[in-house]
XYZ file of C-alpha atoms in Angstrom:
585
model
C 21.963 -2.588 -22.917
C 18.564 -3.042 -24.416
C 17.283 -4.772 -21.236
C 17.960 -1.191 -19.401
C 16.990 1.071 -22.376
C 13.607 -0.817 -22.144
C 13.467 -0.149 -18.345
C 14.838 3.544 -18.907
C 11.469 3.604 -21.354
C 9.055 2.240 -18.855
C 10.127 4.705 -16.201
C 8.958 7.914 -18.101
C 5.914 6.212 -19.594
C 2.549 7.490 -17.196
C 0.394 5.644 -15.238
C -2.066 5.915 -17.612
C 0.091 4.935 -20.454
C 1.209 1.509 -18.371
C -2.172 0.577 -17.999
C -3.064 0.720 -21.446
C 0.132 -1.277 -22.214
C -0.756 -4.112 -19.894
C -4.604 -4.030 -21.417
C -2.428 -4.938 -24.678
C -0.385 -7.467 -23.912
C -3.321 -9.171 -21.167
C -0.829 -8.440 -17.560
C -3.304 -7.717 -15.038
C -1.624 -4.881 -12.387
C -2.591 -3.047 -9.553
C -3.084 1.150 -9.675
C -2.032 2.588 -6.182
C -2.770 6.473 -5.969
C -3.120 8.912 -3.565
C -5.582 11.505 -3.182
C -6.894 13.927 -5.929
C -5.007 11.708 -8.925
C -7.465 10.972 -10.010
C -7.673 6.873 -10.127
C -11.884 7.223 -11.147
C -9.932 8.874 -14.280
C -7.666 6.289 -14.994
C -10.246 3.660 -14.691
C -12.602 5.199 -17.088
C -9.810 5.358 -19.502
C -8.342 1.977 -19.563
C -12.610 0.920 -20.037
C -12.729 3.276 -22.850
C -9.793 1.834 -24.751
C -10.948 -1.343 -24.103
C -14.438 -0.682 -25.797
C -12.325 1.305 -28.897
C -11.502 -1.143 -32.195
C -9.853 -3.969 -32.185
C -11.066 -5.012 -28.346
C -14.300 -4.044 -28.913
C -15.136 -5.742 -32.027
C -13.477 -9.204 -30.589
C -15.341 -9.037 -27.500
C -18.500 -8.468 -29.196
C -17.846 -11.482 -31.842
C -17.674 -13.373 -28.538
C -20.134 -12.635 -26.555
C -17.883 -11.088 -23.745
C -18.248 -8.014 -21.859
C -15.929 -6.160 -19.704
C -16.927 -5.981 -16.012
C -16.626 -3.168 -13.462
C -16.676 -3.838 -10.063
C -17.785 -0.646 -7.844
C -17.740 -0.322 -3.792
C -21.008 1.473 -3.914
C -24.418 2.143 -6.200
C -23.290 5.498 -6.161
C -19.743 4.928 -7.779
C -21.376 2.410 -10.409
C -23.859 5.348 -11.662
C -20.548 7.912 -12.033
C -18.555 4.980 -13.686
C -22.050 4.333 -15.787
C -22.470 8.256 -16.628
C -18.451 8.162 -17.990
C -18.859 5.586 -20.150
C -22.572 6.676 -21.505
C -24.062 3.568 -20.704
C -21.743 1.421 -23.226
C -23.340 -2.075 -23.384
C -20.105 -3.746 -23.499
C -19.466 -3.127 -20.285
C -21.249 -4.494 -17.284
C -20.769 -2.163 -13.781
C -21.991 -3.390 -11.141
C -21.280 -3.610 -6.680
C -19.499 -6.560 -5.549
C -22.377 -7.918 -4.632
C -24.278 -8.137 -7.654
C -21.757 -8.966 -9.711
C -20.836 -12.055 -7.688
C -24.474 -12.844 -7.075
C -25.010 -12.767 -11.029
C -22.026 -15.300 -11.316
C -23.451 -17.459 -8.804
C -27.432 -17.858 -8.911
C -27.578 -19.869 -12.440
C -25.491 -22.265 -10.435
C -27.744 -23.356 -7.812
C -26.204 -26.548 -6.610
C -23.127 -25.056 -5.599
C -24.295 -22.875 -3.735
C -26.450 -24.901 -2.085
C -23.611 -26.821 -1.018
C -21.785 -23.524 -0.584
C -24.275 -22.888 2.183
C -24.618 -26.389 3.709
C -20.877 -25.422 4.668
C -20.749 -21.990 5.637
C -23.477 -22.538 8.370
C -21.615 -25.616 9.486
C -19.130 -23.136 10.300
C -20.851 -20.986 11.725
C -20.998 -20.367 15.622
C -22.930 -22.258 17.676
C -24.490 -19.062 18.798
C -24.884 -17.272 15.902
C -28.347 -15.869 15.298
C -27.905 -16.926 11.434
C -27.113 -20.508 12.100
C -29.732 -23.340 11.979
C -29.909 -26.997 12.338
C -27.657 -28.711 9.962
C -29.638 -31.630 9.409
C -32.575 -29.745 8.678
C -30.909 -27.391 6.376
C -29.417 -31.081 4.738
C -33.175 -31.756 4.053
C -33.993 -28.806 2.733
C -30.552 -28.948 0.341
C -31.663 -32.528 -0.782
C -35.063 -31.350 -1.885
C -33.489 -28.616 -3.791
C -34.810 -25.766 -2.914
C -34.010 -22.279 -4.715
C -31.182 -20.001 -2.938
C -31.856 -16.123 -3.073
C -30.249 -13.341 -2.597
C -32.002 -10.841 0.240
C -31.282 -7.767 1.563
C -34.366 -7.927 4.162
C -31.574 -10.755 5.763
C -30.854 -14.565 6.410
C -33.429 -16.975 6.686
C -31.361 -20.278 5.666
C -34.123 -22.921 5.948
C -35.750 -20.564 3.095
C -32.915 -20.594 1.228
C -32.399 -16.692 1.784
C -28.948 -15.596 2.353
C -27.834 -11.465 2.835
C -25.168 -9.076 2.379
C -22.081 -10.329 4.381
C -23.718 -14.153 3.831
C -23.501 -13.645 0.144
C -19.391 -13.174 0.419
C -18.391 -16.131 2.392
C -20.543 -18.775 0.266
C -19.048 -17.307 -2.570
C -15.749 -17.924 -1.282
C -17.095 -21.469 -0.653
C -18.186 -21.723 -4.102
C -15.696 -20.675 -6.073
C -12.942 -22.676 -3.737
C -14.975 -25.799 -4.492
C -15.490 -25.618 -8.387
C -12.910 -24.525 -10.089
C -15.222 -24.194 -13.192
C -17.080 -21.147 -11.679
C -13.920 -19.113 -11.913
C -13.383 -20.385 -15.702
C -16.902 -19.454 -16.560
C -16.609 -15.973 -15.310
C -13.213 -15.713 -17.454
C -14.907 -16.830 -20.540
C -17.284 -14.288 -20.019
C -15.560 -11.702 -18.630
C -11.826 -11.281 -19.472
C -11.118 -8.271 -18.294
C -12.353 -7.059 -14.633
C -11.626 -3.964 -13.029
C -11.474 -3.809 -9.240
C -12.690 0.100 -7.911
C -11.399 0.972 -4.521
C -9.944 -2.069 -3.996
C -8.855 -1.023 -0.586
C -12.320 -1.233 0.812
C -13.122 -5.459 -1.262
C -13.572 -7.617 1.852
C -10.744 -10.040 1.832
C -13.006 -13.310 0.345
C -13.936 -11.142 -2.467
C -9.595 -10.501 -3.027
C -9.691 -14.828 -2.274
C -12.028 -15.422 -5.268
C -10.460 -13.026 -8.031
C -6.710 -13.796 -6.568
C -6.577 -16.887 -5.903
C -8.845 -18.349 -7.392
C -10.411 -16.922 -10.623
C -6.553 -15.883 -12.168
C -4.688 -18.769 -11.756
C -7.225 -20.880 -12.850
C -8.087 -18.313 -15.760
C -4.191 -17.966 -17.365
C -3.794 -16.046 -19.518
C -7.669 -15.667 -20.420
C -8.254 -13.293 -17.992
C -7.049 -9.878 -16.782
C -7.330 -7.732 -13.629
C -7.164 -4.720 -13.371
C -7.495 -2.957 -9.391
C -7.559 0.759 -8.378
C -7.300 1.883 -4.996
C -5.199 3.532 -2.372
C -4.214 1.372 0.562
C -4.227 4.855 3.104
C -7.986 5.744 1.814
C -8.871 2.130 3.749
C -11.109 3.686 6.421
C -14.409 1.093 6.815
C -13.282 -1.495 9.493
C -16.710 -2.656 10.877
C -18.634 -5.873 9.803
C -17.361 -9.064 8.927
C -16.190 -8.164 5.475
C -14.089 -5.149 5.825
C -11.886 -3.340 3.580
C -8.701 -5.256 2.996
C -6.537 -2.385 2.850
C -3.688 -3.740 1.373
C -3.112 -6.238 -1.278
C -1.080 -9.395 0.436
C 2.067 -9.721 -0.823
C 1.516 -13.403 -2.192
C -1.861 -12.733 -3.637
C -0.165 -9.511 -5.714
C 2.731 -10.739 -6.917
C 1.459 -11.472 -10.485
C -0.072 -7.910 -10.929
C 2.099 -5.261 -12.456
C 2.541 -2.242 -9.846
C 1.689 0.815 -11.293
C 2.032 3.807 -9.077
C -0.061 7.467 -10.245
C 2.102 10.120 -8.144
C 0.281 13.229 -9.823
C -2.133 15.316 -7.455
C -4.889 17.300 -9.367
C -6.855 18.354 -6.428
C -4.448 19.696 -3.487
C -2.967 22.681 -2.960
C 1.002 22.490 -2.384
C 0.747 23.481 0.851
C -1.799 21.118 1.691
C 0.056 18.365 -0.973
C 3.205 18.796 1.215
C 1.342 17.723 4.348
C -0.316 14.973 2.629
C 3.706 13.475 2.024
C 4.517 13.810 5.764
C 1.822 11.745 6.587
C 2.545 9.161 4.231
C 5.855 7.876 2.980
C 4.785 5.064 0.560
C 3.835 7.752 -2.081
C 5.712 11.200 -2.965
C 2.696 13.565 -4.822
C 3.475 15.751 -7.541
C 1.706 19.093 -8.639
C -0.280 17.373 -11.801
C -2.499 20.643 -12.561
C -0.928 24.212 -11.712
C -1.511 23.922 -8.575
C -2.416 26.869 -5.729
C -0.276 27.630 -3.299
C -2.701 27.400 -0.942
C -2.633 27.314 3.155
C -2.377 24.879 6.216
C -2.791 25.995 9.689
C -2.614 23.581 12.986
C -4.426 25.293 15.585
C -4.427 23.913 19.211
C -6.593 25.186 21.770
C -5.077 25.388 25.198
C -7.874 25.543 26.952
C -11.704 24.931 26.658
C -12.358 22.038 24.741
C -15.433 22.588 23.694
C -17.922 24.627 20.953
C -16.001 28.091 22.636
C -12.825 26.770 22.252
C -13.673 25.983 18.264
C -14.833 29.429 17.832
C -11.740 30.889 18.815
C -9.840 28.525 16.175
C -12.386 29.977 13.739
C -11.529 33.079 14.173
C -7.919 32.774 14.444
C -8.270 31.253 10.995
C -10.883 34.126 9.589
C -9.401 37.244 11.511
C -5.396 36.685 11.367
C -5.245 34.171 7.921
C -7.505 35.718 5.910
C -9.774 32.602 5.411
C -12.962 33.048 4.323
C -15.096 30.797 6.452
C -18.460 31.767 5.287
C -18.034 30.509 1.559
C -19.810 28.015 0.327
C -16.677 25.681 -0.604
C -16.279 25.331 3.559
C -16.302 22.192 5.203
C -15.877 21.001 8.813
C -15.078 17.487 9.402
C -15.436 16.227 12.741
C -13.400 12.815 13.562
C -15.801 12.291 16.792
C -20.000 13.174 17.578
C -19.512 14.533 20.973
C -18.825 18.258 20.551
C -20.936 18.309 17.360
C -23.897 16.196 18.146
C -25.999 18.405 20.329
C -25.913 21.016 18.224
C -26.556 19.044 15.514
C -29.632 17.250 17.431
C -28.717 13.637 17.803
C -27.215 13.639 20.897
C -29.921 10.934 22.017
C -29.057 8.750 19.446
C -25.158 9.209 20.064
C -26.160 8.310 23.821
C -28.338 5.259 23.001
C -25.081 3.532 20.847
C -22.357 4.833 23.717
C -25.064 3.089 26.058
C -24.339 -0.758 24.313
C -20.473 0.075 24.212
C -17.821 1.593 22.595
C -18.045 -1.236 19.426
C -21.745 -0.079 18.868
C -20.557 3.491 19.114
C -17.828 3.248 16.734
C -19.957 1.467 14.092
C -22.262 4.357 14.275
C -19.711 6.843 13.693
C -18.778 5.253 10.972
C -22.304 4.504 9.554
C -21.431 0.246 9.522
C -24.002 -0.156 12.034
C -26.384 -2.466 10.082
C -29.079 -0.596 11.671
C -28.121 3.201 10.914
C -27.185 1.759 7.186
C -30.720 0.902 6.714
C -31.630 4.497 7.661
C -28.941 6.183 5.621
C -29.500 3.836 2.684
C -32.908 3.203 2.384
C -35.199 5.451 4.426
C -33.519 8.853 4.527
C -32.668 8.937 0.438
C -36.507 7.981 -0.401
C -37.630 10.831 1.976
C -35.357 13.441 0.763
C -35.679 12.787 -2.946
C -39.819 12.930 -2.270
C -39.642 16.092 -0.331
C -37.400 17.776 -3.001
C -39.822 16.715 -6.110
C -37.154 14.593 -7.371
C -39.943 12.417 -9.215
C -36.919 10.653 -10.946
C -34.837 9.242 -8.041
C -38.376 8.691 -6.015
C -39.570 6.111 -8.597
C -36.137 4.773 -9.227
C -36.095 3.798 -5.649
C -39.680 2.851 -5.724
C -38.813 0.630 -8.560
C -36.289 -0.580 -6.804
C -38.114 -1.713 -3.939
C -40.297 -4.397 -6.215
C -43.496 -1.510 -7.636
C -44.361 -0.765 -11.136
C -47.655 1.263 -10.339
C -49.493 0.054 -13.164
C -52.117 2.427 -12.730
C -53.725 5.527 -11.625
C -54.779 3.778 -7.979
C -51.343 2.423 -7.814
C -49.846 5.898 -8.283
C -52.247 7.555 -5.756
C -51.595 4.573 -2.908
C -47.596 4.898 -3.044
C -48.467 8.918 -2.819
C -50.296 8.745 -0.286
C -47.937 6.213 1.362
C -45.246 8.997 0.888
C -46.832 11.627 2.096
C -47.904 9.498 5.446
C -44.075 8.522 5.582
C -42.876 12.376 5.035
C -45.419 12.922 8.339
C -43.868 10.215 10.298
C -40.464 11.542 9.751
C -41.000 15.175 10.944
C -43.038 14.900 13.961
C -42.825 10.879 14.832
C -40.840 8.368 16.673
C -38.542 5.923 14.814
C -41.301 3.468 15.470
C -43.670 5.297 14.280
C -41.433 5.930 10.820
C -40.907 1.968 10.684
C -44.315 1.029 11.034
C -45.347 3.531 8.794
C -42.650 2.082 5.907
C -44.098 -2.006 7.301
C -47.820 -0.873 7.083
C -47.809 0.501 3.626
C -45.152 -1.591 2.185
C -42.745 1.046 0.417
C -39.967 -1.221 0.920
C -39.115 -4.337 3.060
C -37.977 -3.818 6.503
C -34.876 -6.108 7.072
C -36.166 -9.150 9.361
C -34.143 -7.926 12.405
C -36.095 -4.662 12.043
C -39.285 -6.180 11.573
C -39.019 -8.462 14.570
C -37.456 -6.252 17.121
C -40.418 -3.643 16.308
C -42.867 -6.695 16.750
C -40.645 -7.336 20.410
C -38.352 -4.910 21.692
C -38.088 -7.648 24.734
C -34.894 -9.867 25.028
C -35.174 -12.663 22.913
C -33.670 -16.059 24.774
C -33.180 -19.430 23.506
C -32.666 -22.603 25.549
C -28.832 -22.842 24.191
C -27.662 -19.406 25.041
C -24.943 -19.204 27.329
C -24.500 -16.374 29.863
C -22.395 -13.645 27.681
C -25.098 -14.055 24.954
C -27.855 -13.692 26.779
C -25.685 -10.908 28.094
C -24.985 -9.275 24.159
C -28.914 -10.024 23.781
C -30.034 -8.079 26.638
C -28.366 -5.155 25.542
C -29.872 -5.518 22.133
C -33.185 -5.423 23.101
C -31.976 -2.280 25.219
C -30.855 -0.416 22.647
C -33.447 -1.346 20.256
C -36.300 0.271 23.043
C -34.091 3.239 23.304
C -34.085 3.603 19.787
C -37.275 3.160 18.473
C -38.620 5.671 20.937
C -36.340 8.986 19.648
C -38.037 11.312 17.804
C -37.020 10.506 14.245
C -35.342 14.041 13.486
C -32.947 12.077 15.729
C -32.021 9.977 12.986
C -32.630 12.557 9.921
C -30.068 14.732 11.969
C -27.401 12.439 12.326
C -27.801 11.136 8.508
C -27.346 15.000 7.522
C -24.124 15.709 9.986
C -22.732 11.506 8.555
C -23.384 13.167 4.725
C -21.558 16.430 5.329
C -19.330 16.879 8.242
C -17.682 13.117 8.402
C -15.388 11.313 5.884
C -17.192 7.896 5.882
C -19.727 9.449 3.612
C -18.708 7.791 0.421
C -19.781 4.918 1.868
C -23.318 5.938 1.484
C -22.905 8.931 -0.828
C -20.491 10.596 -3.297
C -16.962 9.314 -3.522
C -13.813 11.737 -3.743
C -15.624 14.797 -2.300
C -13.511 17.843 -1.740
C -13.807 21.777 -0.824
C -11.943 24.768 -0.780
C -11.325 24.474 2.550
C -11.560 21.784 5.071
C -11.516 22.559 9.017
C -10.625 18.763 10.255
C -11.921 18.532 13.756
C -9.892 16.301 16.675
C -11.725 15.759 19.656
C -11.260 12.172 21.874
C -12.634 13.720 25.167
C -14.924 11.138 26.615
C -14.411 8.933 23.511
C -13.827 5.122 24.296
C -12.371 4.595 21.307
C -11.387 0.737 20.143
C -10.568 2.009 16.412
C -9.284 5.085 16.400
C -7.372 7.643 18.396
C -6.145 10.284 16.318
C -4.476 12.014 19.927
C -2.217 8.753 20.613
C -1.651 8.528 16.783
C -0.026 12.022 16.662
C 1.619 11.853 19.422
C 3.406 8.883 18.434
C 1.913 6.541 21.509
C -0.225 3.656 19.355
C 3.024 3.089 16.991
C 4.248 0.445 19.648
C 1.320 0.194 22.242
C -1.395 -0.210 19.245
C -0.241 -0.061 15.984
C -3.751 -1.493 14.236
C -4.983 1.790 15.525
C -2.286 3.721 15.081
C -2.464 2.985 11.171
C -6.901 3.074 10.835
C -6.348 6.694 12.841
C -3.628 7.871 10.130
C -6.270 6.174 7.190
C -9.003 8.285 8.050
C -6.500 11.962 9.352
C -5.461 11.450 5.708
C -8.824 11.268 3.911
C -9.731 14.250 5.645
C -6.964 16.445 5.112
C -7.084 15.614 1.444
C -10.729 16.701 1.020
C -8.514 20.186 0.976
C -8.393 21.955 -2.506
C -6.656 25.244 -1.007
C -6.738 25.707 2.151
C -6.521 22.597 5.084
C -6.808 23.522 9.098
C -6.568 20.896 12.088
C -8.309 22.007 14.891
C -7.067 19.878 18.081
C -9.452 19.696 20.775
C -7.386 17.239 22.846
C -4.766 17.181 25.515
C -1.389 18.126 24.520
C 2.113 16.451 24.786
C 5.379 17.526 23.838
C 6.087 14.579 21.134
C 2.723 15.639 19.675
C 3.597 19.506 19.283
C 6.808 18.322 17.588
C 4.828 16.027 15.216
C 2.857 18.858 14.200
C 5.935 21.412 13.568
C 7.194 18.978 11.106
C 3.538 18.217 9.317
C 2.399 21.666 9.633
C 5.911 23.953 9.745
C 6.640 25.739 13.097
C 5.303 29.277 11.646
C 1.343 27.697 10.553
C 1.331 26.024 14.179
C -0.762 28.096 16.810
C -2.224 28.118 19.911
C -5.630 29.807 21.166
């Protein structure tokens, strides 16, 4: 009887109020919510009772801090901004917070490395000769963390380089994982969906066990919001069953964002989860809208103003959003269709990387160029030097000042009426920041680069390399500004490189696979039903990302099909949608 009183007590206590209780009694757990429940909330919450008496006094006797691990710079300021800046707590990305766990330890990760380019193939570009790498290892030279990229032999690792030797470390000395513990004994995981799967290795299999009791995890995520797939650390989704079975499941079922219309759709598409109104919510609207015939900018217009002349919708506010799940309708009239054409040129992989913003070459753009050269041209003084700062200058003085200026200014030149080349060589020239080294030596070459010990496919992958690198460095850059402005507001990888958990009145979700050779996604052959046997990896990444974007929706949520139709996908589409919100134009 008491053993089921105490479960009867557990079931109406709230997420919120389980994840204090494990804080309390040191059970690390796993949050899984879906959209709009606010799991940013939650984490914020379970920091701030963690840096409220007794916790806080204990873990400053000690020495210890609480750590908060964030997907992106962006999320770490918002988590930063919550919590005022507390001291007791140190947020930081993945990468920096393994990077600060690892560089006072220098011999392990030397020997880290010695291993992970051992394994590495033969033809990778970041592999070098063993024995001269064991030469450089036995003279002890420093390891550093880059993110210009690898240069092993100078003991210069990068992003994705920087996860697999610490997987390497921390499987080889158990007494990293006990140090971090002792310094750290509680750790919160944000977005855990999206930690590559040897950063999940190091904090699940290694660090807790070998912690006990010392140590506590907590992770917050939603395994459907997994929609970053490129690169060799991507998002692991899902938690693997062996890995999670010492963390307490806590699941947060309340929707603050979504209207119930929309809410309703949101639990067809997913069956793991059941949302609840958790805020008076609207009513609201949904509409599916297929258009028979004219797949193209016409055909969207005539959705538009099915949705403006016969629903009522206001399309001109403000709080209106179209997200497009392909470039090709959208990316003339946006005015990157060059750019889309150079990446469809090297192959669908390249193409979907784009789309997605992975590509390590867009990132740079999105990450490093385009939010310098905004910030400058808006007078944002404040972000400008941050970045500045950033980059390695303190402008000590007046000259200083008036060379970075005038760097700017030559830069803000470059990007309206120059090349990519131009923009690049502008950046190299003055020094505002350091090009990665793949940047910096395909602008020095755009010819193939080929080594004695390629084979015929990589000579093959190389050729089209250099291809794409020609094409690309000779668009106009408003090319590449356009495309980082259409990625920012009319896709739902942004939060990759911008805000996390945007939403808007309403949402206009765009389908449109015509011409797209899509390896990742199909969102035509996911609603019809045809990848759950043929492809089911893309069946579920399609779903991922239909659901993100259909829960940007506050009020009012529209899908706008572009593509061909199919009897199993009208019927999908009746039950999501209702039979009396489905339409044709």
């Amino acid at each position: 009887m008491a053993g089921e009183a105490v479960a009867a007590a557990a079931l109406v206590k709230t997420a919120d109020e389980r994840i204090t209780q494990c804080l309390a009694e040191g059970r690390s757990f796993v949050l899984d919510a879906g959209a709009g429940a606010g799991k940013t909330y939650s984490l914020v919450e379970g920091i701030k009772k963690l840096c409220a008496p007794p916790v806080a006094g204990r873990l400053r006797r000690d020495g210890q801090q609480i750590a908060c691990i964030t997907y992106t710079n962006v999320a770490k300021d918002q988590v930063i901004e919550r919590i005022q800046g507390n001291s007791l707590v140190r947020v930081s990305t993945i990468h920096d917070f393994l990077w600060s766990t690892l560089q006072p330890h220098q011999q392990a990760l030397r020997q880290a490395l010695l291993e992970f380019n051992a394994a590495l193939p033969v033809e990778s570009s970041r592999r070098v000769d063993q024995a001269e790498l064991e030469a450089r290892v036995a003279a002890q030279f420093e390891v550093k963390y880059s993110d210009r990229g690898s240069k092993f032999l100078e003991g210069r690792i990068y992003h994705d380089d920087l996860l697999s030797i610490a997987r390497i470390a921390y499987d080889r000395y158990d007494k990293l994982s006990r140090i971090v513990a002792s310094r750290y004994p509680f750790i919160f995981i944000d977005e855990y969906q999206d930690t590559s799967e040897a950063v999940i290795d190091v904090l699940l299999r290694r660090m807790l066990p070998l912690a006990g009791n010392s140590l506590v995890l907590g992770f917050f995520g939603d395994k459907m919001q997994n929609i970053y797939h490129h690169g060799e650390h991507k998002g692991i989704g899902e938690l693997p069953a062996e890995l999670a079975a010492p963390l307490e499941v806590i699941v947060k079922r309340e929707n603050r964002r979504c209207s119930l219309r929309v809410m309703d759709v949101l639990n067809k598409i997913r069956t793991d989860i059941t949302q609840i109104p958790g805020n008076n919510n609207a009513q609201g609207d949904v509409a599916y809208i297929r258009v028979a015939a004219g797949a193209d900018e016409a055909g969207l217009q005539r959705a538009r103003d099915l949705l403006a002349a016969t629903l009522n919708w206001d399309l001109a506010s403000p709080g209106t959003r179209e997200l497009y799940l392909t470039h090709r309708l959208i990316a003339r009239k946006a005015g990157f269709a060059a750019l889309l054409q150079a990446f469809t040129d090297r192959g669908a992989f390249a193409k979907d990387a784009l789309t997605d913003g992975s590509d390590r070459r867009i990132a740079f753009f999105l990450d490093k160029v385009e939010p310098l050269a905004l910030a400058w041209e808006k007078g944002l003084i404040g972000e400008t030097l941050g970045r500045l700062h950033g980059a390695g200058h303190r402008l000590p003085s007046r000259a200083a000042k008036s060379e970075v200026r005038e760097a700017l200014n030559t830069l803000m030149t470059k990007c309206a009426a120059g090349t990519v080349r131009e923009v690049l060589e502008s950046i190299r020239d003055s020094q505002l920041f350091p090009l990665t080294d793949e940047l910096a030596l395909r602008l020095s070459n755009t010819q193939p680069i080929f080594t004695a010990d390629m084979d015929d496919a990589t000579k093959e992958r190389e050729q089209k390399d250099a291809t794409l690198y020609a094409a690309l460095f000779g668009l106009p850059y408003q090319q590449v500004a356009a495309f980082a402005r259409f990625y920012m507001t009319n896709t739902p990888f942004s939060t990759k490189h911008g805000v996390k958990g945007d939403e808007f009145d309403t949402v206009l979700v765009v389908l449109d696979d015509a011409g797209a050779a899509w390896n990742f996604y199909s969102f035509d052959k996911y609603l019809s039903g045809a990848d759950e046997a043929a492809n089911p990896g893309r069946a579920k990444r399609s779903r991922n990302v239909f659901y993100v974007c259909c829960s940007r929706a506050r009020y009012r949520l529209a899908v706008i099909d572009l593509t061909s139709a199919s009897a199993p996908k009208a019927e999908r589409m009746r039950l999501l949608f209702g039979a009396d919100r489905c339409y044709e134009v």
